[in-house]
Amino acid sequence: MKNYIIADEWNIIEEGFDPHLNKVSESIFSLGNGRMGQRANFEETYTGETLPGNYVAGVYYPDKTRVGWWKNGYPEYFAKVLNAANWIGIGVIIGDEELDLNTCKVTDFKRVLNMHDGYLERSFTAELKSGKQVQVTAKRFCSIVDEEAGAISYSIAPINFDGEVTFTPFIDGDVSNADSNYDEKFWDEVAQEAEGNESYLTLRTKKTGFEVCTGSLFTISRTTEGAKVPTYYYGNAQNISKEKYVALVTKAPLLKGETTTIYKYAANVSSQNHKPEELVAACKNVIAMVSAKGFDTMLAEQAAAWHAKWEESDIVIEGDVKAQQGIRFNIFQLSQTYTGKDDRLNIGPKGFTGEKYGGSTYWDTEAYCVPFYLGTAAPEVTRNLLIYRHKQLGKAIENAAKLGFKDGAALYPMVTMNGEECHNEWEITFEEIHRNGAIAYAIFNYIRYTGDQNYLNEYGLEVLIGIARFWKQRVNWSNQKKQYVMLGVTGPNEYENNINNNWYTSMLATWCMEYTMEAIEHVKQTDAARFNALIKQLSFNEAEETRQWQHIITNMYLGEDKELGIFLQQDNFLDKEIIRVKDLPAADRPLNQKWSWDRILRSCFIKQADVLQGLYFFSDKYDEETLRRNYNFYEPLTVHESSLSPCIHAILASRLGLEQDAYNFYLRTSRLDLDDYNNDTEDGCHITSMAGTWMSVVEGFAGMHVQNDTLSFRPFLPEQWISYSFNIRFRESMIKIKVDRGGGAFSNFSAVPVTISVFGHAYTIAPSASQTVKYPDNK
């Protein structure tokens, strides 16, 4: 665990430059706006250790799968988000010496991610080998107002000399992915041009044929004793052109007492949103628009837009600066990764902060991200996440067919960009089929939360039938048990492969079939014409298929140990040597870096919530003692070596009154990347698990969940905090919740009355009114 980020409520601050931490910081200080994003690479040349990363949403490449042996059903490729053209680059030469923080003496280094206003600022003093000293301040952002654009302000002030600076603002498309399986570069050049102070480079991806035009325009200004010289550019800029690279070179004076600033306005315009033949013109239009605004106006608009986002999504914590910083960092990264404006886009586990996991869509979206967007954004944002899956239903049916399933059975992929499975680990591709259930659960969760029952009619039922058909074919009847069983699966605990009767997977399968039958009845009753059209379209034999589903539901084998009072994670789990994590030598952790895979698979240790994931999803179905017995058995065996694990345990610990456990798990998930708990932040931040931080507070500490179409709360206050508060959207309402030592205050900012339940008691709050609820006497 690292501890170099300075605690601050609204800023992520790094003071002092440590090259060994640079890749970690590049992840932490990343920027994005839903359409594009970038790691916190330096604008100027840096020859030290770095992981370059610029990304354009929705643009990917099917990199050839690299396996030592091939089996029928293997995906042929691993789709990955591409490292795109580097638009932030500004070469800086002072006199005849290149500015490079790897070769010069660096002091007063400070990097600040201003989350309140949405920009990154970096400042430092550099002493070159010649002894010349310069003060540099760089500020940049990806605009959430003009979402195809970004802007940079890069200022240099000489400290002990007069001289000249050579700026080379460039666009470099000769880039590669660090995780390219065969060191292949994925871009071909289409066109480039540079004239005056503008440069444009158009690239096309191999195979997939996405085109992206990246453009930039620069201006330079000088400030003397606070007086700003009008912005201009040097007309003698020299064009440098190479394959997949275009740059302009210009010179400006550096004088003591003056600051010289280059402004670089940039745009990434994709064929996702424009016709290929119109890309350059569209890019020029964006550049013209943002450069006409100017940097200061763009920054002011950026701040205003972020302030509006924070009004909706902020969680305010009093009395614990590290906890406050952690939750805001997580919310900031989620908000700049996905905006919900485009139902073709989804959320990669690393967002715009790195390449690991290929930037593809996993079940993380449905299980972890959906609750965050439901509570903090308009319903359309989450609806678009669900429509994304509906659009890929045909591919899900193809995925199932490749594995031998038929008659419209749908298996959604573990990893995807376009709906096709593209994960190349067999135990996940073939066995981790519980992801199918997460997609069905997201439909249920969205409708339960928003009340948008019409979603079932338009999209949801079609998806649910495909999923239910898969489960029906995936189980088989056991003559020995006289029940249905689910063989050869991997549950959420990936430290177990190819096991039988994973409780979570089997329980989720039966729930999916049950919910599908409820959905069928709803659509039949509310839109008979739509239902009849679906029957015809899907060749759906309602009577026969639902009869088969019900027989499976009634007769599914779900492992349970009556003596311990727990659900069995899978067959023979209790044959393992049961050792608690606390009894492991510290030198053995983390297991995935210290133990052989064979040893891990034979151990009792659990990577992340498995049985407990199911109890989190359906906690209303189980009494508190059932939750407690399973939590007390499984949590001590859990190593939490998945970023998705601590939040689920924080929520369950909260429900069980284990307040210190809940707080510890919250702190771990909220600062997972800031403190680099798992020694892997340099690969990128854990974006999808960041939603779990929000869940830990809202669903954990505040105890919020939907029960009987009503928001229910059972709040408590961690002893380390003075108070916490947040806004929550629910259907047509906006409610503010503040929890302090006295209890909870619930304010209705809606135009209609709101009924909520707190500690089991119902309260109806009038518009613009508040309700204070004290903790119960037994609290």
mmCIF file of N, CA and C in Angstrom, residues 275-333:
data_model
loop_
_atom_site.group_PDB
_atom_site.id
_atom_site.type_symbol
_atom_site.label_atom_id
_atom_site.label_comp_id
_atom_site.label_asym_id
_atom_site.label_seq_id
_atom_site.Cartn_x
_atom_site.Cartn_y
_atom_site.Cartn_z
ATOM 1 N N LYS A 275 -19.918 11.005 -40.610
ATOM 2 C CA LYS A 275 -19.559 10.261 -41.806
ATOM 3 C C LYS A 275 -18.051 10.390 -42.036
ATOM 4 N N PRO A 276 -17.395 9.297 -42.435
ATOM 5 C CA PRO A 276 -15.941 9.354 -42.615
ATOM 6 C C PRO A 276 -15.482 10.493 -43.521
ATOM 7 N N GLU A 277 -16.230 10.721 -44.603
ATOM 8 C CA GLU A 277 -15.817 11.769 -45.533
ATOM 9 C C GLU A 277 -15.990 13.175 -44.959
ATOM 10 N N GLU A 278 -16.691 13.270 -43.825
ATOM 11 C CA GLU A 278 -16.929 14.577 -43.216
ATOM 12 C C GLU A 278 -16.128 14.791 -41.938
ATOM 13 N N LEU A 279 -15.255 13.834 -41.613
ATOM 14 C CA LEU A 279 -14.550 13.896 -40.336
ATOM 15 C C LEU A 279 -13.667 15.126 -40.208
ATOM 16 N N VAL A 280 -12.865 15.404 -41.228
ATOM 17 C CA VAL A 280 -11.936 16.529 -41.137
ATOM 18 C C VAL A 280 -12.704 17.834 -40.976
ATOM 19 N N ALA A 281 -13.748 18.007 -41.773
ATOM 20 C CA ALA A 281 -14.545 19.224 -41.669
ATOM 21 C C ALA A 281 -15.177 19.345 -40.286
ATOM 22 N N ALA A 282 -15.680 18.214 -39.759
ATOM 23 C CA ALA A 282 -16.284 18.240 -38.429
ATOM 24 C C ALA A 282 -15.257 18.586 -37.366
ATOM 25 N N CYS A 283 -14.051 18.039 -37.512
ATOM 26 C CA CYS A 283 -12.987 18.321 -36.554
ATOM 27 C C CYS A 283 -12.603 19.804 -36.603
ATOM 28 N N LYS A 284 -12.510 20.355 -37.803
ATOM 29 C CA LYS A 284 -12.175 21.775 -37.937
ATOM 30 C C LYS A 284 -13.246 22.652 -37.304
ATOM 31 N N ASN A 285 -14.505 22.229 -37.429
ATOM 32 C CA ASN A 285 -15.586 23.007 -36.827
ATOM 33 C C ASN A 285 -15.469 23.025 -35.305
ATOM 34 N N VAL A 286 -15.149 21.866 -34.727
ATOM 35 C CA VAL A 286 -14.986 21.806 -33.273
ATOM 36 C C VAL A 286 -13.814 22.673 -32.835
ATOM 37 N N ILE A 287 -12.702 22.569 -33.549
ATOM 38 C CA ILE A 287 -11.530 23.362 -33.211
ATOM 39 C C ILE A 287 -11.833 24.855 -33.307
ATOM 40 N N ALA A 288 -12.518 25.253 -34.361
ATOM 41 C CA ALA A 288 -12.857 26.669 -34.534
ATOM 42 C C ALA A 288 -13.737 27.157 -33.388
ATOM 43 N N MET A 289 -14.700 26.319 -32.995
ATOM 44 C CA MET A 289 -15.629 26.716 -31.934
ATOM 45 C C MET A 289 -14.921 26.892 -30.596
ATOM 46 N N VAL A 290 -14.112 25.910 -30.204
ATOM 47 C CA VAL A 290 -13.514 25.989 -28.871
ATOM 48 C C VAL A 290 -12.393 27.017 -28.824
ATOM 49 N N SER A 291 -11.633 27.161 -29.903
ATOM 50 C CA SER A 291 -10.564 28.165 -29.883
ATOM 51 C C SER A 291 -11.133 29.577 -29.876
ATOM 52 N N ALA A 292 -12.311 29.750 -30.484
ATOM 53 C CA ALA A 292 -12.961 31.068 -30.444
ATOM 54 C C ALA A 292 -13.405 31.407 -29.019
ATOM 55 N N LYS A 293 -13.831 30.395 -28.289
ATOM 56 C CA LYS A 293 -14.181 30.628 -26.881
ATOM 57 C C LYS A 293 -12.966 31.061 -26.073
ATOM 58 N N GLY A 294 -11.841 30.399 -26.311
ATOM 59 C CA GLY A 294 -10.645 30.637 -25.527
ATOM 60 C C GLY A 294 -10.582 29.761 -24.302
ATOM 61 N N PHE A 295 -9.376 29.593 -23.796
ATOM 62 C CA PHE A 295 -9.135 28.659 -22.696
ATOM 63 C C PHE A 295 -9.914 29.052 -21.445
ATOM 64 N N ASP A 296 -9.877 30.306 -21.071
ATOM 65 C CA ASP A 296 -10.508 30.741 -19.823
ATOM 66 C C ASP A 296 -12.023 30.520 -19.855
ATOM 67 N N THR A 297 -12.647 30.817 -20.988
ATOM 68 C CA THR A 297 -14.090 30.601 -21.099
ATOM 69 C C THR A 297 -14.419 29.117 -21.048
ATOM 70 N N MET A 298 -13.638 28.307 -21.767
ATOM 71 C CA MET A 298 -13.861 26.862 -21.717
ATOM 72 C C MET A 298 -13.719 26.331 -20.295
ATOM 73 N N LEU A 299 -12.712 26.815 -19.575
ATOM 74 C CA LEU A 299 -12.488 26.348 -18.210
ATOM 75 C C LEU A 299 -13.639 26.764 -17.297
ATOM 76 N N ALA A 300 -14.152 27.982 -17.482
ATOM 77 C CA ALA A 300 -15.285 28.441 -16.671
ATOM 78 C C ALA A 300 -16.522 27.592 -16.955
ATOM 79 N N GLU A 301 -16.750 27.259 -18.226
ATOM 80 C CA GLU A 301 -17.877 26.389 -18.572
ATOM 81 C C GLU A 301 -17.690 25.000 -17.984
ATOM 82 N N GLN A 302 -16.465 24.518 -18.021
ATOM 83 C CA GLN A 302 -16.161 23.209 -17.441
ATOM 84 C C GLN A 302 -16.486 23.195 -15.955
ATOM 85 N N ALA A 303 -16.067 24.224 -15.250
ATOM 86 C CA ALA A 303 -16.321 24.290 -13.810
ATOM 87 C C ALA A 303 -17.820 24.325 -13.521
ATOM 88 N N ALA A 304 -18.551 25.118 -14.281
ATOM 89 C CA ALA A 304 -19.994 25.215 -14.056
ATOM 90 C C ALA A 304 -20.685 23.879 -14.300
ATOM 91 N N ALA A 305 -20.256 23.176 -15.344
ATOM 92 C CA ALA A 305 -20.860 21.876 -15.654
ATOM 93 C C ALA A 305 -20.543 20.855 -14.562
ATOM 94 N N TRP A 306 -19.324 20.887 -14.054
ATOM 95 C CA TRP A 306 -18.973 19.966 -12.972
ATOM 96 C C TRP A 306 -19.729 20.299 -11.697
ATOM 97 N N HIS A 307 -19.914 21.594 -11.433
ATOM 98 C CA HIS A 307 -20.670 21.963 -10.235
ATOM 99 C C HIS A 307 -22.080 21.387 -10.293
ATOM 100 N N ALA A 308 -22.672 21.407 -11.483
ATOM 101 C CA ALA A 308 -24.006 20.844 -11.649
ATOM 102 C C ALA A 308 -23.992 19.336 -11.400
ATOM 103 N N LYS A 309 -22.944 18.653 -11.883
ATOM 104 C CA LYS A 309 -22.826 17.218 -11.627
ATOM 105 C C LYS A 309 -22.725 16.936 -10.129
ATOM 106 N N TRP A 310 -21.922 17.748 -9.436
ATOM 107 C CA TRP A 310 -21.735 17.519 -8.010
ATOM 108 C C TRP A 310 -23.021 17.773 -7.222
ATOM 109 N N GLU A 311 -23.839 18.701 -7.692
ATOM 110 C CA GLU A 311 -25.122 18.941 -7.028
ATOM 111 C C GLU A 311 -25.945 17.659 -6.983
ATOM 112 N N GLU A 312 -25.849 16.869 -8.029
ATOM 113 C CA GLU A 312 -26.616 15.619 -8.104
ATOM 114 C C GLU A 312 -25.969 14.477 -7.336
ATOM 115 N N SER A 313 -24.650 14.368 -7.435
ATOM 116 C CA SER A 313 -24.012 13.099 -7.054
ATOM 117 C C SER A 313 -23.106 13.154 -5.838
ATOM 118 N N ASP A 314 -22.839 14.326 -5.284
ATOM 119 C CA ASP A 314 -21.858 14.431 -4.211
ATOM 120 C C ASP A 314 -22.309 13.718 -2.948
ATOM 121 N N ILE A 315 -21.360 13.136 -2.257
ATOM 122 C CA ILE A 315 -21.557 12.656 -0.886
ATOM 123 C C ILE A 315 -20.634 13.487 0.000
ATOM 124 N N VAL A 316 -21.213 14.162 0.989
ATOM 125 C CA VAL A 316 -20.452 15.042 1.879
ATOM 126 C C VAL A 316 -20.209 14.313 3.190
ATOM 127 N N ILE A 317 -18.954 14.198 3.581
ATOM 128 C CA ILE A 317 -18.573 13.537 4.824
ATOM 129 C C ILE A 317 -17.865 14.554 5.707
ATOM 130 N N GLU A 318 -18.351 14.720 6.923
ATOM 131 C CA GLU A 318 -17.707 15.620 7.874
ATOM 132 C C GLU A 318 -16.879 14.804 8.867
ATOM 133 N N GLY A 319 -15.654 15.270 9.103
ATOM 134 C CA GLY A 319 -14.838 14.687 10.159
ATOM 135 C C GLY A 319 -13.837 13.646 9.728
ATOM 136 N N ASP A 320 -13.720 13.370 8.417
ATOM 137 C CA ASP A 320 -12.800 12.330 7.942
ATOM 138 C C ASP A 320 -12.356 12.703 6.534
ATOM 139 N N VAL A 321 -11.278 13.457 6.438
ATOM 140 C CA VAL A 321 -10.858 14.013 5.152
ATOM 141 C C VAL A 321 -10.483 12.910 4.169
ATOM 142 N N LYS A 322 -9.816 11.858 4.626
ATOM 143 C CA LYS A 322 -9.433 10.785 3.715
ATOM 144 C C LYS A 322 -10.652 10.065 3.144
ATOM 145 N N ALA A 323 -11.650 9.862 3.994
ATOM 146 C CA ALA A 323 -12.880 9.232 3.509
ATOM 147 C C ALA A 323 -13.594 10.146 2.521
ATOM 148 N N GLN A 324 -13.609 11.451 2.807
ATOM 149 C CA GLN A 324 -14.241 12.408 1.899
ATOM 150 C C GLN A 324 -13.521 12.438 0.557
ATOM 151 N N GLN A 325 -12.206 12.507 0.590
ATOM 152 C CA GLN A 325 -11.424 12.512 -0.641
ATOM 153 C C GLN A 325 -11.666 11.240 -1.444
ATOM 154 N N GLY A 326 -11.730 10.109 -0.746
ATOM 155 C CA GLY A 326 -11.905 8.836 -1.428
ATOM 156 C C GLY A 326 -13.227 8.752 -2.171
ATOM 157 N N ILE A 327 -14.330 9.131 -1.524
ATOM 158 C CA ILE A 327 -15.626 9.005 -2.188
ATOM 159 C C ILE A 327 -15.728 9.977 -3.350
ATOM 160 N N ARG A 328 -15.200 11.184 -3.190
ATOM 161 C CA ARG A 328 -15.279 12.144 -4.299
ATOM 162 C C ARG A 328 -14.416 11.707 -5.474
ATOM 163 N N PHE A 329 -13.271 11.126 -5.198
ATOM 164 C CA PHE A 329 -12.431 10.628 -6.286
ATOM 165 C C PHE A 329 -13.165 9.556 -7.077
ATOM 166 N N ASN A 330 -13.833 8.667 -6.363
ATOM 167 C CA ASN A 330 -14.572 7.603 -7.038
ATOM 168 C C ASN A 330 -15.726 8.160 -7.866
ATOM 169 N N ILE A 331 -16.482 9.085 -7.308
ATOM 170 C CA ILE A 331 -17.596 9.689 -8.037
ATOM 171 C C ILE A 331 -17.077 10.470 -9.242
ATOM 172 N N PHE A 332 -15.973 11.185 -9.075
ATOM 173 C CA PHE A 332 -15.388 11.967 -10.175
ATOM 174 C C PHE A 332 -15.020 11.059 -11.339
ATOM 175 N N GLN A 333 -14.341 9.964 -11.048
ATOM 176 C CA GLN A 333 -13.918 9.068 -12.125
ATOM 177 C C GLN A 333 -15.119 8.422 -12.816
#
